[in-house]
mmCIF file of N, CA and C in Angstrom:
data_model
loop_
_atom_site.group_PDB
_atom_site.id
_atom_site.type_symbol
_atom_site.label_atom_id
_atom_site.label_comp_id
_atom_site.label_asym_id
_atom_site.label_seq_id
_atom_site.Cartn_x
_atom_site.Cartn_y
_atom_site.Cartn_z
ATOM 1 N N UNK A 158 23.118 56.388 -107.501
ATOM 2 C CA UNK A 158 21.667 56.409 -107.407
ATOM 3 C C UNK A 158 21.266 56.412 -105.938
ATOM 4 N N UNK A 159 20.393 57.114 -105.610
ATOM 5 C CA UNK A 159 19.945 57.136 -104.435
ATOM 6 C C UNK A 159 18.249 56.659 -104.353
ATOM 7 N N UNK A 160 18.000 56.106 -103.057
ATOM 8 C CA UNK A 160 17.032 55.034 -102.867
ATOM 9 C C UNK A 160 16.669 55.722 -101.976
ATOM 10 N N UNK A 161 15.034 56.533 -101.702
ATOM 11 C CA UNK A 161 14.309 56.854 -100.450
ATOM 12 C C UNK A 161 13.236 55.794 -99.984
ATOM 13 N N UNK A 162 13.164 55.833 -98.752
ATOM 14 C CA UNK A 162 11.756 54.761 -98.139
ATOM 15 C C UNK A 162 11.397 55.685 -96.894
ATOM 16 N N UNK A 163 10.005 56.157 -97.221
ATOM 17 C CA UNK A 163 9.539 56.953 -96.404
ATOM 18 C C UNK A 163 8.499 55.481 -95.416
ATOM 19 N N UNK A 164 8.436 56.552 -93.667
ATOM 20 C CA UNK A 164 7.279 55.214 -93.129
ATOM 21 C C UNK A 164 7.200 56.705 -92.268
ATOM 22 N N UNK A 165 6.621 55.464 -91.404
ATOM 23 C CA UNK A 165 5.459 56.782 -90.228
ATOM 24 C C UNK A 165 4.030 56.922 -90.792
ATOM 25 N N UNK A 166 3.710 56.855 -91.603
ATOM 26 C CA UNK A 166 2.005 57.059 -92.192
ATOM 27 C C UNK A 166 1.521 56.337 -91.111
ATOM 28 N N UNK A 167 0.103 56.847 -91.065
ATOM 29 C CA UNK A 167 -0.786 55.883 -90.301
ATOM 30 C C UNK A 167 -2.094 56.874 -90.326
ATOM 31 N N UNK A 168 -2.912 56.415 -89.667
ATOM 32 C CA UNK A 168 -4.389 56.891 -89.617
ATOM 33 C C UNK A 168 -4.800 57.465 -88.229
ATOM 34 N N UNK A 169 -5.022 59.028 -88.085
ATOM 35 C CA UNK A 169 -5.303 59.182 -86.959
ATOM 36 C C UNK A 169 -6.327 60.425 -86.537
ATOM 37 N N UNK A 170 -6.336 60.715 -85.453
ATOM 38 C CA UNK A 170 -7.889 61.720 -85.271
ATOM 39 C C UNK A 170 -7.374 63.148 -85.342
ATOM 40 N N UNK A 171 -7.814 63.971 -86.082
ATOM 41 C CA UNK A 171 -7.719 65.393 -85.915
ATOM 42 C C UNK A 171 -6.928 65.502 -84.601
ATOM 43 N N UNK A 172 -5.804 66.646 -84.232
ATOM 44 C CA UNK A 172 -5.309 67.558 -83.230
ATOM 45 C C UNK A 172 -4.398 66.686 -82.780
ATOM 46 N N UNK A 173 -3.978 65.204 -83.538
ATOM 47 C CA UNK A 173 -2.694 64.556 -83.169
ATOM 48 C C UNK A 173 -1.858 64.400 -83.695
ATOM 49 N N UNK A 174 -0.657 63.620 -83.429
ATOM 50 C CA UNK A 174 0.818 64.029 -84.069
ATOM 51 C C UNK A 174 1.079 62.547 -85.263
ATOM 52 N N UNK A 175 1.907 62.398 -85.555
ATOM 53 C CA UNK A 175 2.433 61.839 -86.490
ATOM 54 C C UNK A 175 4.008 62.377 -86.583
ATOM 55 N N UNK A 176 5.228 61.305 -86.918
ATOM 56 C CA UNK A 176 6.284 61.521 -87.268
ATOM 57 C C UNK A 176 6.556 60.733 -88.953
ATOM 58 N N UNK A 177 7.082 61.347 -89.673
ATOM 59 C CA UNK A 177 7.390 60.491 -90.886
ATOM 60 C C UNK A 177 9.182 60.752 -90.758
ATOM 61 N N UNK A 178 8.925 59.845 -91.746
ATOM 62 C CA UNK A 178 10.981 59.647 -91.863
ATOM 63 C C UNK A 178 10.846 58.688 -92.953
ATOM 64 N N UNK A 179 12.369 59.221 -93.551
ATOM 65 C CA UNK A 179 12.673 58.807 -95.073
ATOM 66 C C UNK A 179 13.992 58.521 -94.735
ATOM 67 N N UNK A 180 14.315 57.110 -95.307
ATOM 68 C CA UNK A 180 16.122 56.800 -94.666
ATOM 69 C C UNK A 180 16.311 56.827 -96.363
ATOM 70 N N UNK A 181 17.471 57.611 -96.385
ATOM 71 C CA UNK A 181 18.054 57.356 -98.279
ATOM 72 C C UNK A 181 19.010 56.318 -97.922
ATOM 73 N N UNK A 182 19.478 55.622 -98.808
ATOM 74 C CA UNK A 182 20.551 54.546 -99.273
ATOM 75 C C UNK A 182 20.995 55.007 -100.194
ATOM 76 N N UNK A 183 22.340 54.331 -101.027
ATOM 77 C CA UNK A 183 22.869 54.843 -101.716
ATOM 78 C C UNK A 183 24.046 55.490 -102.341
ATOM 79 N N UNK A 184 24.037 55.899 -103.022
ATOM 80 C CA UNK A 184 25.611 57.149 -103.110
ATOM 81 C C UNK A 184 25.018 58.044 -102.322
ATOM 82 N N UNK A 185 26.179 58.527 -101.433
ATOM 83 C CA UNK A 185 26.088 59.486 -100.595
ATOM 84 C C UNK A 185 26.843 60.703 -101.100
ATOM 85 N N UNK A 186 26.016 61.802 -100.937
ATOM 86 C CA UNK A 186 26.373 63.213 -101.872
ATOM 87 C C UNK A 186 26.720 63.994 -100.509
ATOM 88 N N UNK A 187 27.798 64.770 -101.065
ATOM 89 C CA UNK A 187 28.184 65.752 -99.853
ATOM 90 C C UNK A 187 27.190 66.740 -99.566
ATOM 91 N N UNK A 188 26.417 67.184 -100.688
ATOM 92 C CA UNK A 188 25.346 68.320 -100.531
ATOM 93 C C UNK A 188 23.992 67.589 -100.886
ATOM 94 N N UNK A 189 22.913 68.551 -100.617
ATOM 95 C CA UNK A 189 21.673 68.279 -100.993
ATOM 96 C C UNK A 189 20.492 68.992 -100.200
ATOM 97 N N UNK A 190 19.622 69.233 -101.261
ATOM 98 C CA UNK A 190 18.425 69.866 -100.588
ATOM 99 C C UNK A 190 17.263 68.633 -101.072
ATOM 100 N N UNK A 191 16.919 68.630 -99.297
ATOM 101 C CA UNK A 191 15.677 67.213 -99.736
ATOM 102 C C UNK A 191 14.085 68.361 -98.930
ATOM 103 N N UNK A 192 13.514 67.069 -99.062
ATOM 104 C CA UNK A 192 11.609 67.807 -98.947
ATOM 105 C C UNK A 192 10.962 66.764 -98.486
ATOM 106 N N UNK A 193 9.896 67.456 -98.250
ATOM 107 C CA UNK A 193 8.861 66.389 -98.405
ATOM 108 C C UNK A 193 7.569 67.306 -98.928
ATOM 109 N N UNK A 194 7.009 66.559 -99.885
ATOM 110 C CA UNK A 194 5.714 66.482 -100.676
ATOM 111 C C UNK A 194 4.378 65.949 -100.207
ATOM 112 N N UNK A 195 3.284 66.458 -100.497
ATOM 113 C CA UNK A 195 2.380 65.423 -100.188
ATOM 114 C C UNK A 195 1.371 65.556 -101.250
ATOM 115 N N UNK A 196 0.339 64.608 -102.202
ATOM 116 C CA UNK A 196 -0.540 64.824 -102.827
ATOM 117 C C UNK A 196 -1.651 63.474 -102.215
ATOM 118 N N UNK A 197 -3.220 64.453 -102.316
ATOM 119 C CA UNK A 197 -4.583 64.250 -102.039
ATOM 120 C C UNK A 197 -5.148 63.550 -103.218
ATOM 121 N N UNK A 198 -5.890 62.621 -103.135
ATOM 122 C CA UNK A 198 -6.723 62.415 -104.436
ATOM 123 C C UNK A 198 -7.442 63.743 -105.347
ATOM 124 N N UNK A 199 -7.459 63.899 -106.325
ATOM 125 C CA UNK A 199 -8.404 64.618 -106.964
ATOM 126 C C UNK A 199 -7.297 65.915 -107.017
ATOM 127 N N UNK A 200 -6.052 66.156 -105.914
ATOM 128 C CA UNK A 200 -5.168 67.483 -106.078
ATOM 129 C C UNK A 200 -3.915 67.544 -106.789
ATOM 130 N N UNK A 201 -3.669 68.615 -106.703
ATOM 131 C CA UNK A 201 -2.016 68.770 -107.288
ATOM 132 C C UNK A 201 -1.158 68.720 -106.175
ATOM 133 N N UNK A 202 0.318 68.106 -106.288
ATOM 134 C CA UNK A 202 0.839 67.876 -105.911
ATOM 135 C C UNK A 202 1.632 68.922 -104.956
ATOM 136 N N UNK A 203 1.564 69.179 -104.083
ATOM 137 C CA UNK A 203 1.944 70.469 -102.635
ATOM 138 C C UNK A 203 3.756 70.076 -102.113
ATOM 139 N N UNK A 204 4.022 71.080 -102.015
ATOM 140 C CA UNK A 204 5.689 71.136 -101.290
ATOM 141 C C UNK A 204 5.363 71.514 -100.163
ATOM 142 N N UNK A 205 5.624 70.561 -99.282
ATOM 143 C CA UNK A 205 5.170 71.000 -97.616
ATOM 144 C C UNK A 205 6.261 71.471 -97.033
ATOM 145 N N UNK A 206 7.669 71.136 -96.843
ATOM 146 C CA UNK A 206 8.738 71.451 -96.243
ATOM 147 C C UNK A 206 9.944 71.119 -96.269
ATOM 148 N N UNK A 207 10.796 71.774 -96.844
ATOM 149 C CA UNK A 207 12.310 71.458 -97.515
ATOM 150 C C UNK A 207 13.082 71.915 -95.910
ATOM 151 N N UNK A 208 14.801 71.612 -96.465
ATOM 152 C CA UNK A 208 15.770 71.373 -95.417
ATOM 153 C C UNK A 208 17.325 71.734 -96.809
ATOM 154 N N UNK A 209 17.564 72.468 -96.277
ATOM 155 C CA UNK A 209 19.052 72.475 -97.497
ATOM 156 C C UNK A 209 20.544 72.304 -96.537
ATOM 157 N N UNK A 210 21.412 72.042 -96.864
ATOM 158 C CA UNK A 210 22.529 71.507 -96.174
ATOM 159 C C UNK A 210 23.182 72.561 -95.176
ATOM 160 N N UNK A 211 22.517 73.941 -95.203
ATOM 161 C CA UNK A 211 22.999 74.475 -93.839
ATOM 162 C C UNK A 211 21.709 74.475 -92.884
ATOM 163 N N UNK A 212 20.782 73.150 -93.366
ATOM 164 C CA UNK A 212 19.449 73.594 -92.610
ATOM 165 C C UNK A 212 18.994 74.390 -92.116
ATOM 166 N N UNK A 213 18.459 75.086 -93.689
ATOM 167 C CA UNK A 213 17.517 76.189 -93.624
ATOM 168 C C UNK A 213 16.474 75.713 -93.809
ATOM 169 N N UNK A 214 15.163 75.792 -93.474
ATOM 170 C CA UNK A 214 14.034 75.657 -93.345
ATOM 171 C C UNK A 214 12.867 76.638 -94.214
ATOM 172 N N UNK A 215 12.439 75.329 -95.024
ATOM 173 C CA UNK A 215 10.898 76.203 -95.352
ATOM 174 C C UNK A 215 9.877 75.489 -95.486
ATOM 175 N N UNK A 216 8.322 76.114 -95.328
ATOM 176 C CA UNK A 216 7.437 75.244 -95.247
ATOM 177 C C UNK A 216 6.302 76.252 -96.009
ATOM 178 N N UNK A 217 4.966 75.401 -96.082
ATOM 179 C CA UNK A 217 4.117 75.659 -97.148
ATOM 180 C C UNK A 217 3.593 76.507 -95.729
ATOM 181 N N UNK A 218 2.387 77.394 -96.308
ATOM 182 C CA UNK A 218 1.692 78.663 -95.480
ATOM 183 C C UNK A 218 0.859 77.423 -94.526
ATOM 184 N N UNK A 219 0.446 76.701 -95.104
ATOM 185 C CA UNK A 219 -0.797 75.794 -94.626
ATOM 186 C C UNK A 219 -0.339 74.702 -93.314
ATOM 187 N N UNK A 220 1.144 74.729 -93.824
ATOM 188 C CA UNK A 220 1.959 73.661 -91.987
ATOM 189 C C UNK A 220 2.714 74.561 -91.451
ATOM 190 N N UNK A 221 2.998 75.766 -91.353
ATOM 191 C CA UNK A 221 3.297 76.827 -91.063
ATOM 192 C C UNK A 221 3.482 76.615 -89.487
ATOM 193 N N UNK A 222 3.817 76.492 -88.155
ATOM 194 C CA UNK A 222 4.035 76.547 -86.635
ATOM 195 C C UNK A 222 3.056 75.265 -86.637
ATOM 196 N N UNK A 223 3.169 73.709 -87.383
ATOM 197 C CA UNK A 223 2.468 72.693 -86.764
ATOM 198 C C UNK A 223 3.238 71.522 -87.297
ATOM 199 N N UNK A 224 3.841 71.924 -88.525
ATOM 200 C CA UNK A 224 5.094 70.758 -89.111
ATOM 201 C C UNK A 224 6.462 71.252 -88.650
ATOM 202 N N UNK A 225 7.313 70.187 -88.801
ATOM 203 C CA UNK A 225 8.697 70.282 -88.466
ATOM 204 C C UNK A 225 9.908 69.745 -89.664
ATOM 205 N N UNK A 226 10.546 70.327 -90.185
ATOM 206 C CA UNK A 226 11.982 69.124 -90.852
ATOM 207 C C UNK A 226 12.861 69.138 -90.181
ATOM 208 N N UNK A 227 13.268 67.954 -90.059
ATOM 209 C CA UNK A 227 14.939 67.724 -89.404
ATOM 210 C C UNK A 227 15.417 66.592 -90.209
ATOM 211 N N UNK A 228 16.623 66.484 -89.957
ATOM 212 C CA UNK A 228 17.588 65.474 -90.357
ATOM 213 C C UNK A 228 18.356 65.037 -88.937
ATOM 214 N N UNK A 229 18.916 64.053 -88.923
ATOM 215 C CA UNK A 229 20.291 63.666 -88.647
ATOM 216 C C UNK A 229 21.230 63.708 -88.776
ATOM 217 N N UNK A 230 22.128 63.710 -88.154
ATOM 218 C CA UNK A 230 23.632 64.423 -88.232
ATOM 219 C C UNK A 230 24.367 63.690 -89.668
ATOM 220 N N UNK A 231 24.100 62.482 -89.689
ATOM 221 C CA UNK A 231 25.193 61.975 -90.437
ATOM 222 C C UNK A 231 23.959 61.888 -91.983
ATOM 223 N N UNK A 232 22.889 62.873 -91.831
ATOM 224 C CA UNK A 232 21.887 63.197 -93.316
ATOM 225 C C UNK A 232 21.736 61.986 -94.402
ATOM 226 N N UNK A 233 21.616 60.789 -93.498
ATOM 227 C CA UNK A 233 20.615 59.917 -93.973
ATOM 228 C C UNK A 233 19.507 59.450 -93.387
ATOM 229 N N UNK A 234 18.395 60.388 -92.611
ATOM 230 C CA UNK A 234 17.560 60.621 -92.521
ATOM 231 C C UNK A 234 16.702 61.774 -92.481
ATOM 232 N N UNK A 235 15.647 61.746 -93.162
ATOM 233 C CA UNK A 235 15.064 62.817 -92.838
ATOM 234 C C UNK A 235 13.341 62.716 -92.055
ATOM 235 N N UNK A 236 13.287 63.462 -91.576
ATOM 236 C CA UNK A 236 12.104 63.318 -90.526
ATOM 237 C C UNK A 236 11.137 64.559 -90.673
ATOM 238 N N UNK A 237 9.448 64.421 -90.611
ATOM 239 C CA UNK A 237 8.826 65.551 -90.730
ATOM 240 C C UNK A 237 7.883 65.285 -89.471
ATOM 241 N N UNK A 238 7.701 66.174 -88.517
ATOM 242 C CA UNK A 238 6.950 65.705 -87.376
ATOM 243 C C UNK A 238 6.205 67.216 -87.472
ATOM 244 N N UNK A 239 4.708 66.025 -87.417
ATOM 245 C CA UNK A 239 3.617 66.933 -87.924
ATOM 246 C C UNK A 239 2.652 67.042 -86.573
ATOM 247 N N UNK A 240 1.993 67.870 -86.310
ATOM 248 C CA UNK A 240 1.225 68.353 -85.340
ATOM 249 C C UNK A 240 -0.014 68.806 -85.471
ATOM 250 N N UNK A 241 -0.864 68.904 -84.461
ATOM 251 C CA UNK A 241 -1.845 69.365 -84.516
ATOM 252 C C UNK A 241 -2.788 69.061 -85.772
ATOM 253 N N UNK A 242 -2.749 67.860 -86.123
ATOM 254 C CA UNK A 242 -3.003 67.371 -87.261
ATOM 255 C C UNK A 242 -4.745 67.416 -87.972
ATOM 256 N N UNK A 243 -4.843 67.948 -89.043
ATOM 257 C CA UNK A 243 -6.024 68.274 -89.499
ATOM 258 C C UNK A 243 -6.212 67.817 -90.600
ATOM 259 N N UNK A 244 -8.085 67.349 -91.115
ATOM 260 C CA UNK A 244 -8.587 66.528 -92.125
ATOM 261 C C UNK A 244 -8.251 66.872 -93.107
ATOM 262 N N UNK A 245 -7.864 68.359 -93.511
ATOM 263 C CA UNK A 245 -7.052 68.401 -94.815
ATOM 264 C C UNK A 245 -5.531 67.993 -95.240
ATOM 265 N N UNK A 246 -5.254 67.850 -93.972
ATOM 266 C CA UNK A 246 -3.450 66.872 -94.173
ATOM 267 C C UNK A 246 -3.245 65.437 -94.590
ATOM 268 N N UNK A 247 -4.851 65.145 -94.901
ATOM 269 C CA UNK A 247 -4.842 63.635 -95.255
ATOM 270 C C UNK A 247 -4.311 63.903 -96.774
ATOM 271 N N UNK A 248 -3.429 62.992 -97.367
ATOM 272 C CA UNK A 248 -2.556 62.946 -98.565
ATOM 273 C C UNK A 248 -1.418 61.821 -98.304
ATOM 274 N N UNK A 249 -0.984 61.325 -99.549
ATOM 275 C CA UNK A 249 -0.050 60.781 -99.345
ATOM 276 C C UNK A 249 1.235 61.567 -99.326
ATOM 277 N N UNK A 250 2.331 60.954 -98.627
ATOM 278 C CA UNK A 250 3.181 62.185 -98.445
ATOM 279 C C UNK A 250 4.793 61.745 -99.215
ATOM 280 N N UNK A 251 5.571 62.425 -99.512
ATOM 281 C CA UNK A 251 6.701 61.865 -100.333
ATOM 282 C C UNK A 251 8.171 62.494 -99.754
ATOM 283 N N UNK A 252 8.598 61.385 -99.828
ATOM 284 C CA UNK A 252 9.874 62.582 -99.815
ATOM 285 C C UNK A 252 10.572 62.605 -100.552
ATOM 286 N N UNK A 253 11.508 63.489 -101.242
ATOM 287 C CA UNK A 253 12.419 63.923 -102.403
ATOM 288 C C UNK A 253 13.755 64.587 -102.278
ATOM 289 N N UNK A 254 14.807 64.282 -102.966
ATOM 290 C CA UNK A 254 15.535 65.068 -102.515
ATOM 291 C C UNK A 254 16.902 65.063 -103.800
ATOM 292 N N UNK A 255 17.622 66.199 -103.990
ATOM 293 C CA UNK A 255 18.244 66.822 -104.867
ATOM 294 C C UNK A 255 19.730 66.859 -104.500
ATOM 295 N N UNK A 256 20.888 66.956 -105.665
ATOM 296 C CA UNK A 256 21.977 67.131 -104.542
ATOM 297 C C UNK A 256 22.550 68.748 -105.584
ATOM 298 N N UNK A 257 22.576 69.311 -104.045
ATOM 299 C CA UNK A 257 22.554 70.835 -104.264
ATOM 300 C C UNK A 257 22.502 71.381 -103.056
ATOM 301 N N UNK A 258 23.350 72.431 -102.836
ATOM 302 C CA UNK A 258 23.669 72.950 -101.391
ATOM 303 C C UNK A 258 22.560 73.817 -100.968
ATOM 304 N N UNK A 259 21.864 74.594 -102.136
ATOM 305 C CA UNK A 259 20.335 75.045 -101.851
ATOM 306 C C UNK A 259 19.370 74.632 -102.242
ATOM 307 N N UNK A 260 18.528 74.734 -101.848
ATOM 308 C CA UNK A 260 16.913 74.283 -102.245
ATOM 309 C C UNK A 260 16.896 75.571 -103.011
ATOM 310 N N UNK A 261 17.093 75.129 -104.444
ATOM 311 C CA UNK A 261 17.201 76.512 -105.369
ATOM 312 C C UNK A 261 15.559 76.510 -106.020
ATOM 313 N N UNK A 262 14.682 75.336 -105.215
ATOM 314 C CA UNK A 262 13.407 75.218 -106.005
ATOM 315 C C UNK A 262 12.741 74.622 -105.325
ATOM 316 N N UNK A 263 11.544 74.683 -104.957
ATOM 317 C CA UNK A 263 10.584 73.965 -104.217
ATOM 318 C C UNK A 263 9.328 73.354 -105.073
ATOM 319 N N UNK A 264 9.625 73.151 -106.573
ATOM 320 C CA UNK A 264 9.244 72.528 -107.448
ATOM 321 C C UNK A 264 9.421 71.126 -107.258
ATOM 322 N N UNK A 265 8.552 70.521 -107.614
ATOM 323 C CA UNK A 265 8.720 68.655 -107.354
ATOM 324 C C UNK A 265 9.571 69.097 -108.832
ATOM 325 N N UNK A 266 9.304 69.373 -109.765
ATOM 326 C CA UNK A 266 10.553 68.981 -111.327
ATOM 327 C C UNK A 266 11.496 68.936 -110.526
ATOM 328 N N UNK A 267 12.216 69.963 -109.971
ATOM 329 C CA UNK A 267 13.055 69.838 -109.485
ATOM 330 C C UNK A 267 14.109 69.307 -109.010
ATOM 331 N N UNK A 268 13.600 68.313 -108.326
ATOM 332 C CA UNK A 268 13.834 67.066 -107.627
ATOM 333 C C UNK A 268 14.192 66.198 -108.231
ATOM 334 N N UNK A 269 14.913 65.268 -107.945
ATOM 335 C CA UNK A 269 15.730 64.039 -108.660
ATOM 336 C C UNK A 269 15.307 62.722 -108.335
ATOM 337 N N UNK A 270 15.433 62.316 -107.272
ATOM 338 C CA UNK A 270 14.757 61.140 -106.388
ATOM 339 C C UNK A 270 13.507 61.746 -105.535
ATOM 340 N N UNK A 271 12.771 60.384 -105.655
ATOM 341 C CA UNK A 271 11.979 60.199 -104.529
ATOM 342 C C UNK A 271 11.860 58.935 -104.155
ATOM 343 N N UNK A 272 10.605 58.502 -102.903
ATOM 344 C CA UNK A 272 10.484 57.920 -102.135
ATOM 345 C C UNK A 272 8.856 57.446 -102.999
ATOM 346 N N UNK A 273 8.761 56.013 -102.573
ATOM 347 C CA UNK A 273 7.321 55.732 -103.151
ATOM 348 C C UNK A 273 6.293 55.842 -101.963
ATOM 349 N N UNK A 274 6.370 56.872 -100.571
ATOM 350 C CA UNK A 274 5.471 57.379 -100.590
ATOM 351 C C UNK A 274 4.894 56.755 -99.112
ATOM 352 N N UNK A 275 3.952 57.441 -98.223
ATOM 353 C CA UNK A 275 3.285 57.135 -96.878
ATOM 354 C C UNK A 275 2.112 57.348 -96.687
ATOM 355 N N UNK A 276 1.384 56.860 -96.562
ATOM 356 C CA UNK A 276 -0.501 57.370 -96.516
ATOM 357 C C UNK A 276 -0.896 58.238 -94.960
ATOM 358 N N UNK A 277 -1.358 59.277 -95.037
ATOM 359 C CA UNK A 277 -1.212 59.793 -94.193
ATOM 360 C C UNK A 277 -2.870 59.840 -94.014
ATOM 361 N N UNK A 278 -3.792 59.737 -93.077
ATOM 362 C CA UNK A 278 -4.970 59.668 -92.842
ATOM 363 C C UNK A 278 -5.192 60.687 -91.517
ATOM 364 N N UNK A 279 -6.067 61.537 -91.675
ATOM 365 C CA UNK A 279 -6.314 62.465 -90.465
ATOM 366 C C UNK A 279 -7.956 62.241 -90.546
ATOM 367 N N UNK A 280 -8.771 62.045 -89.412
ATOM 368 C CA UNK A 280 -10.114 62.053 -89.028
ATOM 369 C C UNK A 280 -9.968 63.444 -88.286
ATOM 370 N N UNK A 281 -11.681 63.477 -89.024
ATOM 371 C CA UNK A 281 -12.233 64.827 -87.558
ATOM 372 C C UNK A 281 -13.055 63.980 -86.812
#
């Protein structure tokens, strides 16, 4: 079983940064494609930006050249460093993650574990 704890949330003004990070615990899987999620009150739930074990990279149209995924070498962490930050990025944000050498899905079903989650607050 694997255990995520996402932090980094916090509350901040339009056009600034934020880092989140999710440390897993756990059984450690040789493969895996993890993410991070974020859902808004009142929305459906959004795939912002996956990472698969030859870190390949993908991201939603909307964080497109202002979010980042990385990991750490030894891939018990994962990190999303967000930029240029805007009032619609307010959501809580999740991270998730699968063990599978591709991100064969950017579906939350998908996904196996998650993380209970970071409040992310952006002001204009």
């Amino acid at each position: 079983q694997v255990q995520l704890v996402e932090s980094g949330g916090d509350s901040v003004q339009a056009g600034g940064s934020l880092r989140l990070s999710c440390a897993a615990f756990g059984h450690a899987y040789s493969s895996y494609c993890m993410g991070w999620f974020r859902q808004a009150p009142g929305k459906e739930r959004e795939g912002v930006a996956f990472i698969d074990s030859d870190r390949r990279t993908r991201y939603a149209d909307s964080v497109k050249g202002r979010f980042s995924i990385s990991q750490d070498n030894a891939r018990n962490t994962l990190y999303l460093q967000m930029n240029n930050l805007k009032a619609e990025d307010t959501a809580m944000y999740y991270c998730a993650a699968r063990e599978s050498w591709n991100c064969a899905s950017v579906s939350g079903s998908w996904f196996s574990y998650w993380g209970q989650g970071t409040q992310v607050t952006v002001s204009s």
